[in-house]
JSON list of N, CA and C in Angstrom, two decimals:
[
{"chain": "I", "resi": 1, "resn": "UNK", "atom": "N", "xyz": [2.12, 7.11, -2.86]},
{"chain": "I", "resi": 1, "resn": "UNK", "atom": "CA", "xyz": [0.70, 7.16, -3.17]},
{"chain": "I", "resi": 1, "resn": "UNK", "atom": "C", "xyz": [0.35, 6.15, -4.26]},
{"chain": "I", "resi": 2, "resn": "UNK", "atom": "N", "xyz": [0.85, 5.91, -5.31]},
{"chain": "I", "resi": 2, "resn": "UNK", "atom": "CA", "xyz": [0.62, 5.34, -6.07]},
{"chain": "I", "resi": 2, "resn": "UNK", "atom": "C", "xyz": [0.84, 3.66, -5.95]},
{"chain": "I", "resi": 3, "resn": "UNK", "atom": "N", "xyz": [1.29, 3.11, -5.19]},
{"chain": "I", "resi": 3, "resn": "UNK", "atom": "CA", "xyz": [2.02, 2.24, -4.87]},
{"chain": "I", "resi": 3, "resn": "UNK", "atom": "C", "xyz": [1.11, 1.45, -3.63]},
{"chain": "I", "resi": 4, "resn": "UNK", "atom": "N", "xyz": [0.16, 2.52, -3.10]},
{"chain": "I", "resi": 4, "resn": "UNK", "atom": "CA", "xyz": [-0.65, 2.59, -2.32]},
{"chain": "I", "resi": 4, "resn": "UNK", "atom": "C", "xyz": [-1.77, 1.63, -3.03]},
{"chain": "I", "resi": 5, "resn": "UNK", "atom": "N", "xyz": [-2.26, 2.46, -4.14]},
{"chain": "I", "resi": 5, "resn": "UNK", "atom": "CA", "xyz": [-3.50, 2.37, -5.17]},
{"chain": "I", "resi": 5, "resn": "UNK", "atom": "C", "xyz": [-3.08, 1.00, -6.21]},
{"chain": "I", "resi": 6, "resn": "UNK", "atom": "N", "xyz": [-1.80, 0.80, -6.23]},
{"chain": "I", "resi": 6, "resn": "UNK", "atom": "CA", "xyz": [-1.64, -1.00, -6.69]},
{"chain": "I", "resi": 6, "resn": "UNK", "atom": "C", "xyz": [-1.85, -1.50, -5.89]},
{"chain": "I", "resi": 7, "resn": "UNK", "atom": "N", "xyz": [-1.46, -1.68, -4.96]},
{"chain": "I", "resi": 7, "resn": "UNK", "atom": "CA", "xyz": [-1.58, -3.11, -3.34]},
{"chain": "I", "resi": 7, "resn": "UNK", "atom": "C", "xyz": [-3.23, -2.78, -3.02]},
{"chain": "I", "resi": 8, "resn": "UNK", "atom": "N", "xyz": [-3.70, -1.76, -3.26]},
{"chain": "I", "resi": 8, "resn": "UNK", "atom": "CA", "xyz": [-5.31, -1.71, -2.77]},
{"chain": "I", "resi": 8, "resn": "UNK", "atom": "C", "xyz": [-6.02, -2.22, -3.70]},
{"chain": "I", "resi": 9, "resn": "UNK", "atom": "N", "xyz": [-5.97, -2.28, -4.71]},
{"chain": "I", "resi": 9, "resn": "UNK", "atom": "CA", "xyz": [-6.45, -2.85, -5.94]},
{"chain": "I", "resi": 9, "resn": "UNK", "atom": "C", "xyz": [-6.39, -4.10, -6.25]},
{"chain": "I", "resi": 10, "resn": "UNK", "atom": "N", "xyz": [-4.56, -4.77, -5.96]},
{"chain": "I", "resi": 10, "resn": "UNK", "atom": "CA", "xyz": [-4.04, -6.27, -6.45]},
{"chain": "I", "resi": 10, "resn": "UNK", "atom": "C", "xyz": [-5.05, -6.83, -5.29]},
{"chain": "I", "resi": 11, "resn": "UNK", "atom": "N", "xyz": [-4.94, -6.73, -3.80]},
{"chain": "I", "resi": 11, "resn": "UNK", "atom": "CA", "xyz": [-5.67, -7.33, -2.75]},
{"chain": "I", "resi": 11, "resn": "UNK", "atom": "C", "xyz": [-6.91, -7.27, -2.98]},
{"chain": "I", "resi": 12, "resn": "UNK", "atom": "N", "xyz": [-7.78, -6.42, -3.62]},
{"chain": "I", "resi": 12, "resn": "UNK", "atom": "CA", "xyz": [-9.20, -6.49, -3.77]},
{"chain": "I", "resi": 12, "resn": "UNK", "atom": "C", "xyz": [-9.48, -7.62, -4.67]},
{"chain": "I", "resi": 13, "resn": "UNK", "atom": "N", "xyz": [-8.60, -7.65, -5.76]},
{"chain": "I", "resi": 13, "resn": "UNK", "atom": "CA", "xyz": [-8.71, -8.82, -6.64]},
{"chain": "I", "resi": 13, "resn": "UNK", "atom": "C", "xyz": [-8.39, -10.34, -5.90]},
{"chain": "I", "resi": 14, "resn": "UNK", "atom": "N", "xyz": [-7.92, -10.01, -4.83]},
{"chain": "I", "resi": 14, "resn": "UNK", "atom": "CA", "xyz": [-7.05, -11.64, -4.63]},
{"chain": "I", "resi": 14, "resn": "UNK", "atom": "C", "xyz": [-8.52, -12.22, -3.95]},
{"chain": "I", "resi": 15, "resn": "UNK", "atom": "N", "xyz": [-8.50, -13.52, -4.10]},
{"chain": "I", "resi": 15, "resn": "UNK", "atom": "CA", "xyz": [-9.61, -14.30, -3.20]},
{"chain": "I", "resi": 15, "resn": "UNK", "atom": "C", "xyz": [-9.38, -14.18, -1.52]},
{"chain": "I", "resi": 16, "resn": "UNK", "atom": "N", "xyz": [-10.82, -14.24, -1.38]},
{"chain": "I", "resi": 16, "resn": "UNK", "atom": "CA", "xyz": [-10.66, -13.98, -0.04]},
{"chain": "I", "resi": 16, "resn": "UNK", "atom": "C", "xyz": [-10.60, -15.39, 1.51]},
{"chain": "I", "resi": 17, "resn": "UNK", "atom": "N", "xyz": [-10.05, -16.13, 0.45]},
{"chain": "I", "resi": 17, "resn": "UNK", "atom": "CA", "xyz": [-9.87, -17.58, 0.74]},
{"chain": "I", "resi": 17, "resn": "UNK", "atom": "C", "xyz": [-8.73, -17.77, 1.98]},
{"chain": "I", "resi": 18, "resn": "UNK", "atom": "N", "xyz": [-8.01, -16.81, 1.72]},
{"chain": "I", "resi": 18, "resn": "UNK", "atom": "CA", "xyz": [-6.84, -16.41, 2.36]},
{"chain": "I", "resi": 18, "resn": "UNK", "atom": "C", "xyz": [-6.99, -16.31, 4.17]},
{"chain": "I", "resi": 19, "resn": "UNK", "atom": "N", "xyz": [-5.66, -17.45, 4.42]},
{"chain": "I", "resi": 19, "resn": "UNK", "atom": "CA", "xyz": [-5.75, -17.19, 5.81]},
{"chain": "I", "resi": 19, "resn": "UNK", "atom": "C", "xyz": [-4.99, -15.59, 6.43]},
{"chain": "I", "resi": 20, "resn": "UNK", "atom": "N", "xyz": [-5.85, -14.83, 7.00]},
{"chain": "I", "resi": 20, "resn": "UNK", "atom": "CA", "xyz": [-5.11, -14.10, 7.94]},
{"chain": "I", "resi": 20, "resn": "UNK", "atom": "C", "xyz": [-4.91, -14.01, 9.36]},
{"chain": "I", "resi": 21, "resn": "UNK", "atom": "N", "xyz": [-3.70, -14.02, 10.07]},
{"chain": "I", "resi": 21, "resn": "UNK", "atom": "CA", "xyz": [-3.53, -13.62, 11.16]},
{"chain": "I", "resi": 21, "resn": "UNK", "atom": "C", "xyz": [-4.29, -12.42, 11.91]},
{"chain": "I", "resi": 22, "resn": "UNK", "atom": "N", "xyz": [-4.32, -13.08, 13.09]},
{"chain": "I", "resi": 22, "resn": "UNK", "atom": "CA", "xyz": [-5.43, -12.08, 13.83]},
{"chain": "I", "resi": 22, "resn": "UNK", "atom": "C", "xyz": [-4.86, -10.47, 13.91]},
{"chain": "I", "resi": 23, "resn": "UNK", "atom": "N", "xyz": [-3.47, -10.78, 13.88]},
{"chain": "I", "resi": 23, "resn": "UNK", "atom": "CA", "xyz": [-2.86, -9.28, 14.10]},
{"chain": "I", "resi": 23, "resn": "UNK", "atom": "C", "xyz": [-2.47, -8.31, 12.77]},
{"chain": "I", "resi": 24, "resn": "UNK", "atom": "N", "xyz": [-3.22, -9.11, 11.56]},
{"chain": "I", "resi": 24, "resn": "UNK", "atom": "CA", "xyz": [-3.48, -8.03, 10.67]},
{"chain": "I", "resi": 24, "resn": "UNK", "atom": "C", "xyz": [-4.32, -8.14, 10.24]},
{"chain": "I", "resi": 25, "resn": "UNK", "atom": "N", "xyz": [-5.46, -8.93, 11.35]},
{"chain": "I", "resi": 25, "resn": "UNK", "atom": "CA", "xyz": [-6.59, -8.57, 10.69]},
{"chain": "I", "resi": 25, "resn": "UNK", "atom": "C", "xyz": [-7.13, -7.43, 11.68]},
{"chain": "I", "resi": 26, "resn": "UNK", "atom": "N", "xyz": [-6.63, -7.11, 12.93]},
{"chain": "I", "resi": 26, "resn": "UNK", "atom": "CA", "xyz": [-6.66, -6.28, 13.88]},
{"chain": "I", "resi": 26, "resn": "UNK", "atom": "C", "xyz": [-6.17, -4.72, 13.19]},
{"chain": "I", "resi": 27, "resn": "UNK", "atom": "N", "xyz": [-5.44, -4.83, 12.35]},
{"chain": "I", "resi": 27, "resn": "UNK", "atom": "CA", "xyz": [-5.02, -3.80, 11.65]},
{"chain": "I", "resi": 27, "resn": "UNK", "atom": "C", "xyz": [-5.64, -3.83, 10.18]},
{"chain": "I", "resi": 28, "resn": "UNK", "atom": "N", "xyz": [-6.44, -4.38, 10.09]},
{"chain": "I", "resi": 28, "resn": "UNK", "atom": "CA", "xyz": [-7.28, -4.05, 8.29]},
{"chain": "I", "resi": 28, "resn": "UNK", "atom": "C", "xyz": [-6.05, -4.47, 7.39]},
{"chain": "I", "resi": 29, "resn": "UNK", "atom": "N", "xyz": [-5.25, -5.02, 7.78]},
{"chain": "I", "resi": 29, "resn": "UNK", "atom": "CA", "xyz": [-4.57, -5.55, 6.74]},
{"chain": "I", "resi": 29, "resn": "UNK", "atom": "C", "xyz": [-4.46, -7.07, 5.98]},
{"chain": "I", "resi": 30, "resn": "UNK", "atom": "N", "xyz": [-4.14, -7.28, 5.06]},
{"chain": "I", "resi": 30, "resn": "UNK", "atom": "CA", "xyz": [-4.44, -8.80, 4.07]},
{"chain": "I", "resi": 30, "resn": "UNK", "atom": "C", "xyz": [-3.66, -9.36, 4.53]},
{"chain": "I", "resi": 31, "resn": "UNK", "atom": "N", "xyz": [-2.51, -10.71, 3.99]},
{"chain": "I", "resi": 31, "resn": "UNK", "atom": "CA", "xyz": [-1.73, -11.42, 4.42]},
{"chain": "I", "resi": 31, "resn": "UNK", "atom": "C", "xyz": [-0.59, -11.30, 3.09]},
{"chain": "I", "resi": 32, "resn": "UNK", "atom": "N", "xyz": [-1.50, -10.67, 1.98]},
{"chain": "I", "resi": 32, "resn": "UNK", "atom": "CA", "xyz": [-0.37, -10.60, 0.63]},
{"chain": "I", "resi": 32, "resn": "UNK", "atom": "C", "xyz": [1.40, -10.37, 0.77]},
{"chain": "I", "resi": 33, "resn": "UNK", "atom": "N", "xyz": [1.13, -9.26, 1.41]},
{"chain": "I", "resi": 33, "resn": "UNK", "atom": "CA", "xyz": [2.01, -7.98, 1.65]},
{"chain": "I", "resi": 33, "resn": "UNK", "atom": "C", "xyz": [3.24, -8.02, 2.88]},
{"chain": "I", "resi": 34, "resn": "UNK", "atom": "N", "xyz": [4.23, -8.12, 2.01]},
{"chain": "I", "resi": 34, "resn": "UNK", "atom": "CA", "xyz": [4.99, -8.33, 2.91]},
{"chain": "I", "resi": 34, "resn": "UNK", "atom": "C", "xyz": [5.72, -6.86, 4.26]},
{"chain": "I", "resi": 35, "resn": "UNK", "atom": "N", "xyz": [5.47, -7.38, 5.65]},
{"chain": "I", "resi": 35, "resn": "UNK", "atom": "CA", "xyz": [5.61, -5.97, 5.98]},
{"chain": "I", "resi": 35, "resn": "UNK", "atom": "C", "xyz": [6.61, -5.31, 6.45]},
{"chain": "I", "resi": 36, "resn": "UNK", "atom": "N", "xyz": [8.03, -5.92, 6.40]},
{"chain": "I", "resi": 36, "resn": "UNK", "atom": "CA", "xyz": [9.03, -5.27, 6.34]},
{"chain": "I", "resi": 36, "resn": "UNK", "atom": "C", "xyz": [9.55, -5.98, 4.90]},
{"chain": "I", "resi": 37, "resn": "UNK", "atom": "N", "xyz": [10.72, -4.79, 4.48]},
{"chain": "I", "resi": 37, "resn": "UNK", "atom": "CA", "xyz": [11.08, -5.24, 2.65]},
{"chain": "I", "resi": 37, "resn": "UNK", "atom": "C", "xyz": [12.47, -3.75, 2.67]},
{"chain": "I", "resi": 38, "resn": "UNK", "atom": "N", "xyz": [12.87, -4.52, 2.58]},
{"chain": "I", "resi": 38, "resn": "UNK", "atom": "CA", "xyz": [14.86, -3.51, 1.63]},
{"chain": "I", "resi": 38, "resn": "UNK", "atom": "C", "xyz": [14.72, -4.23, 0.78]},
{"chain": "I", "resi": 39, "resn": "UNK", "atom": "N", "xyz": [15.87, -3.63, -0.37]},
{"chain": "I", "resi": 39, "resn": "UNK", "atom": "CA", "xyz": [16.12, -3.99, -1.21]},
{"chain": "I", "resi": 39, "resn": "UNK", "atom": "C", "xyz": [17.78, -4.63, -0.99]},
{"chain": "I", "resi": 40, "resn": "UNK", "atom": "N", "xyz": [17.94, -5.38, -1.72]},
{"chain": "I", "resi": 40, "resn": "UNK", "atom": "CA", "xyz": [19.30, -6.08, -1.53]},
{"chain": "I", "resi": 40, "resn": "UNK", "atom": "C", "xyz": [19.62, -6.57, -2.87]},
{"chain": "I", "resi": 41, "resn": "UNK", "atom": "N", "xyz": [20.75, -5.49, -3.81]},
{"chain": "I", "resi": 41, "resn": "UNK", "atom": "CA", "xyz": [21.68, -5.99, -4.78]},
{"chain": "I", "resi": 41, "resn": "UNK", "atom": "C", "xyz": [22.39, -7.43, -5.08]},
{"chain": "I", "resi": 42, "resn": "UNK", "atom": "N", "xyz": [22.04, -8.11, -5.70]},
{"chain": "I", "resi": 42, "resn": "UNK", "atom": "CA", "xyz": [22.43, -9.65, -6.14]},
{"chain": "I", "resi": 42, "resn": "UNK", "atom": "C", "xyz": [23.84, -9.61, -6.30]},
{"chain": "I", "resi": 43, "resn": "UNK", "atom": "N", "xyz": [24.61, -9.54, -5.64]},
{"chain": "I", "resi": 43, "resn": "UNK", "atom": "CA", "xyz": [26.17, -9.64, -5.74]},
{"chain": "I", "resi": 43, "resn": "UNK", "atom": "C", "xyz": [26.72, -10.17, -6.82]},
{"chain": "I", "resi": 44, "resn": "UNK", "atom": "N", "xyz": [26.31, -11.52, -6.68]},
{"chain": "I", "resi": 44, "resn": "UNK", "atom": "CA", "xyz": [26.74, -12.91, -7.22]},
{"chain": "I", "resi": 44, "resn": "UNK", "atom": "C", "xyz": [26.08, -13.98, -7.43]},
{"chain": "I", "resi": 45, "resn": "UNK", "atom": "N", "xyz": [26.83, -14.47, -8.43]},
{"chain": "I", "resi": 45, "resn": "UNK", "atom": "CA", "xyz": [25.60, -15.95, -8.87]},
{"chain": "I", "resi": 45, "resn": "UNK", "atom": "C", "xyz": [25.32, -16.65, -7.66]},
{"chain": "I", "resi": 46, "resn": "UNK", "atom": "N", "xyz": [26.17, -17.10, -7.07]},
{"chain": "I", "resi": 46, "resn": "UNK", "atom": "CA", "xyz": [26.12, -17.78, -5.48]},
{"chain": "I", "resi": 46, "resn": "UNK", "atom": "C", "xyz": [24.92, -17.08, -4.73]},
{"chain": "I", "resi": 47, "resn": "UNK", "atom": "N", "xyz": [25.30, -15.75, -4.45]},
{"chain": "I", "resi": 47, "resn": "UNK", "atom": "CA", "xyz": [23.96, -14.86, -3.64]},
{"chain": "I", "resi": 47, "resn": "UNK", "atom": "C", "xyz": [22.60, -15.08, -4.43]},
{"chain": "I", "resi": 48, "resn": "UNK", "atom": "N", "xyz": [22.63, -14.90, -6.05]},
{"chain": "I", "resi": 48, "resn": "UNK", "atom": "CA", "xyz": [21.73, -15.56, -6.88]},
{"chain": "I", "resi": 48, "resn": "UNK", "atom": "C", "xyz": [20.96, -16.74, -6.59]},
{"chain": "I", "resi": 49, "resn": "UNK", "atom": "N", "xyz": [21.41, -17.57, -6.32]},
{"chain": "I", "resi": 49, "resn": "UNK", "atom": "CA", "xyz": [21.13, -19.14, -6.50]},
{"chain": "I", "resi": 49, "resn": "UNK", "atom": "C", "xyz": [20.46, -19.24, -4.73]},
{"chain": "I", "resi": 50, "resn": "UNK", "atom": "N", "xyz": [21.09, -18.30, -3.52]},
{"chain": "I", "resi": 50, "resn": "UNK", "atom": "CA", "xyz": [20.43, -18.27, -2.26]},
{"chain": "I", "resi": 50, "resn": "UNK", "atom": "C", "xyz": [19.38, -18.07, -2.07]},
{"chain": "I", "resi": 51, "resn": "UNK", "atom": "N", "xyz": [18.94, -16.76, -2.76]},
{"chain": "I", "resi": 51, "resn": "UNK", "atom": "CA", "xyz": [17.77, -16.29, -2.88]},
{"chain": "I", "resi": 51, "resn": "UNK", "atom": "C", "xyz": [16.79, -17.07, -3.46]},
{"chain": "I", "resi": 52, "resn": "UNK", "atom": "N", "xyz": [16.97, -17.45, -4.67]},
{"chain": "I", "resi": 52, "resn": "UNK", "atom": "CA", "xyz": [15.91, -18.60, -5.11]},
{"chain": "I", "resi": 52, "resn": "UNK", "atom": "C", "xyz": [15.84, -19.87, -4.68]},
{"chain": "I", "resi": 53, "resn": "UNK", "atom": "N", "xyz": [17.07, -20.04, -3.66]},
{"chain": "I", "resi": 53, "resn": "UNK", "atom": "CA", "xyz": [16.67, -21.56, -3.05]},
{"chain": "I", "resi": 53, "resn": "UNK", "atom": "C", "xyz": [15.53, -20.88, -1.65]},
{"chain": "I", "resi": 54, "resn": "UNK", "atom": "N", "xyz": [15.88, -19.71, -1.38]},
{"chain": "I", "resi": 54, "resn": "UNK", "atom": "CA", "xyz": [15.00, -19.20, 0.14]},
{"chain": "I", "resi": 54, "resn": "UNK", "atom": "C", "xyz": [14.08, -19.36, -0.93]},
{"chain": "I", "resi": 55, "resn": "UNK", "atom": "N", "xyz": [13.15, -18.29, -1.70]},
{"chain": "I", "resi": 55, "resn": "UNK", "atom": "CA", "xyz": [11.80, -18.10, -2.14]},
{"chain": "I", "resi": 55, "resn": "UNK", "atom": "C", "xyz": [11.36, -20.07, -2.53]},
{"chain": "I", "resi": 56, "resn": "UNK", "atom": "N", "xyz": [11.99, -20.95, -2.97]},
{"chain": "I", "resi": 56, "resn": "UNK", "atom": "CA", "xyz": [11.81, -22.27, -3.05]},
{"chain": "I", "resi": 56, "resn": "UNK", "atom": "C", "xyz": [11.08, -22.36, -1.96]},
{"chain": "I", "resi": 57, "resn": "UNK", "atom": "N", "xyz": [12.16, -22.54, -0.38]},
{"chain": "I", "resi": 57, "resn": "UNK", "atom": "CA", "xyz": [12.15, -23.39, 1.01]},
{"chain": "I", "resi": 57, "resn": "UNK", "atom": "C", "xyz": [11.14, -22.40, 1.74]},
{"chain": "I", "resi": 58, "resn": "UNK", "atom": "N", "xyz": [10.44, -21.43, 0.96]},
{"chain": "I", "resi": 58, "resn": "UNK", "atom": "CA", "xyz": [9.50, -20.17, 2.13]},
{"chain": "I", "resi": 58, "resn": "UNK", "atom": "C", "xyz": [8.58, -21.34, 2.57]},
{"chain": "I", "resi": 59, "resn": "UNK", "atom": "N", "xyz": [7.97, -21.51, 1.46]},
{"chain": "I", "resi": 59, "resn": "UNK", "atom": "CA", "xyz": [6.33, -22.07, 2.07]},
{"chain": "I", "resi": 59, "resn": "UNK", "atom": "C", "xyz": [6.62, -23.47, 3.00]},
{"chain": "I", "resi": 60, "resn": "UNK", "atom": "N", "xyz": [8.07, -23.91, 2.76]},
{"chain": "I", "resi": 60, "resn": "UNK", "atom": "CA", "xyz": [8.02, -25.18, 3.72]},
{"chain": "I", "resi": 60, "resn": "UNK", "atom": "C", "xyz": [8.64, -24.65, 5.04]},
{"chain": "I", "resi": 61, "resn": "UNK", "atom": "N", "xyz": [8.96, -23.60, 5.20]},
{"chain": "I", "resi": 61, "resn": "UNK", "atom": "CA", "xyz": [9.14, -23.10, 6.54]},
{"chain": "I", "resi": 61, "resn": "UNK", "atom": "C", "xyz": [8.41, -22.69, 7.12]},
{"chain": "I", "resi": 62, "resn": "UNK", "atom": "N", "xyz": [7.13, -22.37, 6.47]},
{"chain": "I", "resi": 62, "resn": "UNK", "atom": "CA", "xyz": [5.91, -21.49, 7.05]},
{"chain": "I", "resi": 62, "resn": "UNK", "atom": "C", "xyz": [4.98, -22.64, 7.09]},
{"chain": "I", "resi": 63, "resn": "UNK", "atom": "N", "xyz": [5.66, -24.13, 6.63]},
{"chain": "I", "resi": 63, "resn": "UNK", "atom": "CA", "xyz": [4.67, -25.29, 7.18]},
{"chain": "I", "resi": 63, "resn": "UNK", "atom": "C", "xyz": [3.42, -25.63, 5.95]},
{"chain": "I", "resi": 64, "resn": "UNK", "atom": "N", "xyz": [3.55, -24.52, 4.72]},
{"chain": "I", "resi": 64, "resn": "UNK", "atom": "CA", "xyz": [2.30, -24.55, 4.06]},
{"chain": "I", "resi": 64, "resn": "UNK", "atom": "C", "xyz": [2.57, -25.77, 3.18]},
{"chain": "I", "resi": 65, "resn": "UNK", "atom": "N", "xyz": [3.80, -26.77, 2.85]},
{"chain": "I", "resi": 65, "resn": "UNK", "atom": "CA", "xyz": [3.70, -27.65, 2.15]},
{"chain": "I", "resi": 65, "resn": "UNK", "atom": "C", "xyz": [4.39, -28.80, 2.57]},
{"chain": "I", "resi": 66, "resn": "UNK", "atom": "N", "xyz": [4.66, -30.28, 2.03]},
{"chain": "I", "resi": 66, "resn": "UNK", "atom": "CA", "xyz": [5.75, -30.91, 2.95]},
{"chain": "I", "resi": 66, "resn": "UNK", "atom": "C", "xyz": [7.04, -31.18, 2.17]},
{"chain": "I", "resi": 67, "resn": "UNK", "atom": "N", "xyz": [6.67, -30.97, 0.74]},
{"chain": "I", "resi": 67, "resn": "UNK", "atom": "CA", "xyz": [8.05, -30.28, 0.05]},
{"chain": "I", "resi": 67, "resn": "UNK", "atom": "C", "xyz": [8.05, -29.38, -1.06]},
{"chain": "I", "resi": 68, "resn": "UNK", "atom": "N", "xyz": [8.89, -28.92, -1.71]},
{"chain": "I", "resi": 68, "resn": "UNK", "atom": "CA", "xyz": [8.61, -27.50, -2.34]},
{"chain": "I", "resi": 68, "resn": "UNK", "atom": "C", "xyz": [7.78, -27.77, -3.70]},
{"chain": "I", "resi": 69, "resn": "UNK", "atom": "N", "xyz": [7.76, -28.51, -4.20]},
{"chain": "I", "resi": 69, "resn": "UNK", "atom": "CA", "xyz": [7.26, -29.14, -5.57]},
{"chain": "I", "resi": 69, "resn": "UNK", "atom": "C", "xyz": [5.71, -29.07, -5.52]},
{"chain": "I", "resi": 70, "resn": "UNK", "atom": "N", "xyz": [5.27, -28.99, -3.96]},
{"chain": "I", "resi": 70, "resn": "UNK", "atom": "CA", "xyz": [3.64, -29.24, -3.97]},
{"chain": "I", "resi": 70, "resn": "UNK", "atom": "C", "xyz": [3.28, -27.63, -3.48]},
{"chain": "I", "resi": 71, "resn": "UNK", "atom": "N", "xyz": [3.55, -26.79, -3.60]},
{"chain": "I", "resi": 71, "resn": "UNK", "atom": "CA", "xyz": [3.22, -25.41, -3.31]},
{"chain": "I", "resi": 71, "resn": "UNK", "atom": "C", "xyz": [2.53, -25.22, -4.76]},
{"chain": "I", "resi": 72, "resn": "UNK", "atom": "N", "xyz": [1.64, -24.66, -4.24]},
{"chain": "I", "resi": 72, "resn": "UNK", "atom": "CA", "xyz": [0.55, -24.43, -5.46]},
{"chain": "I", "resi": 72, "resn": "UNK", "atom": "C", "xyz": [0.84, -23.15, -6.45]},
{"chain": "I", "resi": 73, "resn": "UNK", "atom": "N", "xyz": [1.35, -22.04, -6.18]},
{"chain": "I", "resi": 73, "resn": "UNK", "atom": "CA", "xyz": [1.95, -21.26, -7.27]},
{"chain": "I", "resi": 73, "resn": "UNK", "atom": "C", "xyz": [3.62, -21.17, -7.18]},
{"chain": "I", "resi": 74, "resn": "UNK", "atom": "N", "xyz": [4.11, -22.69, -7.07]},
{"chain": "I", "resi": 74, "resn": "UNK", "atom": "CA", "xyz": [5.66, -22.59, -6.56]},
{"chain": "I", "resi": 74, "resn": "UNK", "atom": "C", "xyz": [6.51, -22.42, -8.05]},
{"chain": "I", "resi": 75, "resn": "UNK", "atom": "N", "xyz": [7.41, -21.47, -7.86]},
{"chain": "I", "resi": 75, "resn": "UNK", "atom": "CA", "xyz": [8.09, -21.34, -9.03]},
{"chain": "I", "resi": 75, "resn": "UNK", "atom": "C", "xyz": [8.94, -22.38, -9.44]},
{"chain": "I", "resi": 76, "resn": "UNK", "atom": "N", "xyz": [9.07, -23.30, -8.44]},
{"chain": "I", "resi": 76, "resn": "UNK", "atom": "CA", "xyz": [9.97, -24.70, -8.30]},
{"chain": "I", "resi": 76, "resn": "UNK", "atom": "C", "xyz": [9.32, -25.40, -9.81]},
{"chain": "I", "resi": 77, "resn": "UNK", "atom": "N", "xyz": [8.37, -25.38, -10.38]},
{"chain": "I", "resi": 77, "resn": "UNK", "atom": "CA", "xyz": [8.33, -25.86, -11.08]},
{"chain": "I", "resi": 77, "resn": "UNK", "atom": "C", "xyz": [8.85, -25.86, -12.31]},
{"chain": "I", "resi": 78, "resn": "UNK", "atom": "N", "xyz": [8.32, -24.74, -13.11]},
{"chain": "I", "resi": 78, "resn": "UNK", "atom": "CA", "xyz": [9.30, -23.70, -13.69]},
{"chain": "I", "resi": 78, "resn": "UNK", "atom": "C", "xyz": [10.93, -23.68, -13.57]},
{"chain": "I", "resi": 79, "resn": "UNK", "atom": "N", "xyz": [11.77, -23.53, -12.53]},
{"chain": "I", "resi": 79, "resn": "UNK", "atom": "CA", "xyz": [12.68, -23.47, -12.28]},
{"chain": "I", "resi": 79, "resn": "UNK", "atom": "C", "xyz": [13.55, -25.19, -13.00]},
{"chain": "I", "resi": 80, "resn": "UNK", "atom": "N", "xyz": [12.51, -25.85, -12.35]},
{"chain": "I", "resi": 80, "resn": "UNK", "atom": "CA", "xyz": [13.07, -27.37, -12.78]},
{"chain": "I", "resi": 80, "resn": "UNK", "atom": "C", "xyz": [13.30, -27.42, -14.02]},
{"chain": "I", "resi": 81, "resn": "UNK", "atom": "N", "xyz": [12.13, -26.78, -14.91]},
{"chain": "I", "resi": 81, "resn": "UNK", "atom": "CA", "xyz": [12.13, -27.10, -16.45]},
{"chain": "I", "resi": 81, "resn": "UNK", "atom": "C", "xyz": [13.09, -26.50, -17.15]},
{"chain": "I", "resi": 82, "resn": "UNK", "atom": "N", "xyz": [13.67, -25.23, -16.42]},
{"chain": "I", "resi": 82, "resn": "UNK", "atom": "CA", "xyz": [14.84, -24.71, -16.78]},
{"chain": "I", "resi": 82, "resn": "UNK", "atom": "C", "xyz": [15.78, -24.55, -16.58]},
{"chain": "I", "resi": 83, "resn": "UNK", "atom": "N", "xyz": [16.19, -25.33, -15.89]},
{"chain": "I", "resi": 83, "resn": "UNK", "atom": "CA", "xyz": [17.62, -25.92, -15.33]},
{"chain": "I", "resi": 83, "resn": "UNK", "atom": "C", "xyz": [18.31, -25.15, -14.27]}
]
């Protein structure tokens, strides 16, 4: 329930600039939200370093940039400055 009343709230705030797919917009749903999600324990620095190279390479797999540096809230930036 509660968890409910954050994601209904964070999405009301987000702009509505946002592209959605027809099949959640067929379902009243945003594009924020991711709709399947486990959780998965960080093993290792190696498994470490995977994960943040995937969240890097998302938006250029989904076509939204033509390399990771130009994603507009990309943590790649950040990441650079800190080695």
């Amino acid at each position: 329930m509660r968890w409910r009343l954050i994601k209904a709230n964070c999405s009301r705030r987000i702009s509505s600039g946002e592209r959605i797919r027809g099949s959640r917009r067929k379902k009243g749903e945003r594009g924020i939200w991711q709709r399947r999600f486990w959780e998965h324990p960080i093993r290792d620095d190696l498994d470490r370093q995977r994960h943040v190279d995937s969240v890097h390479d998302n938006p250029l797999e989904q076509g939204d940039v033509q390399r990771a540096i130009d994603g507009r809230f990309a943590s790649f930036h950040r990441d650079l400055q800190h080695g």
